[in-house]
Amino acid sequence: MNPTSPIKRIAIFGSTGSIGQQALEVILANPTKFSVEILTANSNDELLIQQALKFNPNMVVIGDENKYTAVKEALAGTDVKVFAGEQALEEVAAIDCYDLMLAAIVGYAGLKPTLNAIKAGKPVALANKETLVVAGDIVMRTAVENRVPVIPVDSEHSAIFQCLVGEMRNPIEKVILTASGGPFLGKKTNFLVNVKREHALQHPNWNMGAKISVDSATLMNKGLEMIEAKWLFNLRLDQIQVLIHPQSIIHSMVQFQDGSIKAQMGLPDMRLPIQYALAFPKRIPSDFPRCDFRRLQTLTFEDPDVRTFRNLGLATEALHKGGNLPCVLNAANEIAVYAFLRNRIGFLEITDVIEKTMEKVSFLQQPTLEQYFESDGEARSYAADMIQL
Ligand code: NDP
């Protein structure tokens, strides 16, 4: 970006989350490169208000309509427009007032706003992997039709994306998705049966939102990422290898047809892939801590333990069969993870809920968007009944 480049106006959907807050740090450090146009939250009105007062966006959206008055009153002395509710979230995504959406809502709730942004021709920096897990074919097709770039924020996919710069004419032989292994790496079922919410939220390398932290602990996160990789990079299942790399220094790798492998490396710090996606195609300076190879004792790699962490197998099955199965897997996982976070089910039961829901919901080979929504609803209600939520 040269000094005369226009400021990129950013819409952060999910600004109160872990990704959203780190994106605001990046923007704060680069006031001549980025401005904040839209901020959204679901229920954290206090943080949304603080962010709005600090960054002075054009508009904010609070998902929970009961919080509308509180946000509106707190921002009464400003020019910030305030909206509330799920529909507002979707509509605001389509308004032509910003240059790039950072899709950082967690879960299925991120799908409709992201799809609306793409339909409106807005480039998307995608953190919300569930959007591609639920309806990756439709999302990517819509992006191609509208000539909209989808720039990955997930560190693994950002790594692959960075490895592919300059390689567009060179086919990928395979990608190697690295995984830290989460807090329960090396543990077996007899240990996992007793783990609780607070253990699962202790990720060794990354500080993330609650849902993705549990997904990392069950290895579902890597399963979701395999599906995300398939859609982002147009890969077959046999081109995606998952490798446990506990140090999280290599964020992922691409192997080309000549056997050469490119890796993207760095300290585990989500601000880096966030900044890369916001500034793409430029790299801009940062003061994030640097990786010093002399301080790294070792970099190790091993196969994932799919017998213990069965979610990875379920996600692989969903990826293999395709259709609405990844959507069903995602819905059941969201219900099960939130039940686990509320201490309603045990850690290992998360997998049981997903497996039974995948068996139960009718399979559709090529769903329409409406059928994806229906499959999501069906899977949620089946999973919730099973847990007696
Ligand atoms: P958080 O739980 O920290 O934040 C989620 C954000 O989404 C919050 O702003 C939250 O609002 C909002 N939100 C939650 N539910 C809804 C809803 N129903 N409608 C509208 N907004 C909603 O999540 P993360 O930041 O950790 O993750 C965001 C996404 O990025 C996920 O898809 C995750 O998989 C992905 N990701 C995250 C990484 C990380 O390091 N955190 C790394 C790679 C990918 P409120 O605060 O009001 O609840």
XYZ file of C-alpha atoms and ligand atoms in Angstrom, residues 14-19 41-44 89 104-106 109 127-130 154 208-209 212 270, ligand 1:
72
model
C -18.593 -10.300 15.057
C -16.464 -7.407 16.320
C -16.855 -8.345 19.999
C -15.343 -11.802 19.526
C -11.753 -12.952 19.696
C -11.142 -12.414 15.955
C -22.288 -8.145 18.061
C -24.861 -10.642 19.212
C -25.464 -9.797 22.871
C -22.370 -8.028 24.207
C -27.509 -8.119 10.301
C -15.965 -13.143 12.220
C -19.337 -14.251 13.567
C -19.115 -17.719 15.084
C -25.216 -17.458 12.173
C -12.804 -16.328 9.586
C -16.228 -17.943 9.907
C -15.329 -21.423 8.609
C -18.841 -22.724 9.331
C -8.109 -19.105 9.504
C -9.780 -18.115 21.021
C -13.547 -17.967 21.486
C -13.598 -22.964 18.511
C -4.034 -14.514 14.827
P -16.110 -15.582 19.554
O -17.083 -16.497 20.232
O -14.992 -15.025 20.350
O -16.895 -14.348 18.889
C -18.026 -14.574 18.090
C -18.592 -13.278 17.571
O -19.811 -13.576 16.882
C -18.965 -12.279 18.668
O -18.886 -10.981 18.163
C -20.427 -12.639 18.937
O -21.164 -11.589 19.551
C -20.912 -12.911 17.535
N -22.046 -13.826 17.504
C -22.194 -14.989 18.174
N -23.378 -15.551 17.891
C -24.005 -14.715 17.028
C -25.270 -14.729 16.401
N -26.162 -15.726 16.605
N -25.598 -13.714 15.586
C -24.728 -12.689 15.372
N -23.506 -12.610 15.950
C -23.148 -13.625 16.759
O -15.585 -16.385 18.292
P -14.138 -16.300 17.609
O -13.770 -14.881 17.361
O -13.205 -17.191 18.320
O -14.426 -17.021 16.212
C -15.153 -16.386 15.173
C -15.062 -17.258 13.923
O -13.698 -17.282 13.505
C -15.461 -18.720 14.161
O -16.105 -19.202 13.019
C -14.137 -19.435 14.352
O -14.173 -20.767 13.962
C -13.237 -18.615 13.432
N -11.821 -18.638 13.804
C -11.439 -18.150 15.031
C -10.109 -18.162 15.415
C -9.655 -17.585 16.723
O -8.457 -17.541 16.974
N -10.540 -17.136 17.587
C -9.090 -18.733 14.520
C -9.591 -19.154 13.250
C -10.915 -19.112 12.918
P -21.246 -11.483 21.196
O -19.859 -11.158 21.647
O -22.196 -10.387 21.421
O -21.709 -12.824 21.656
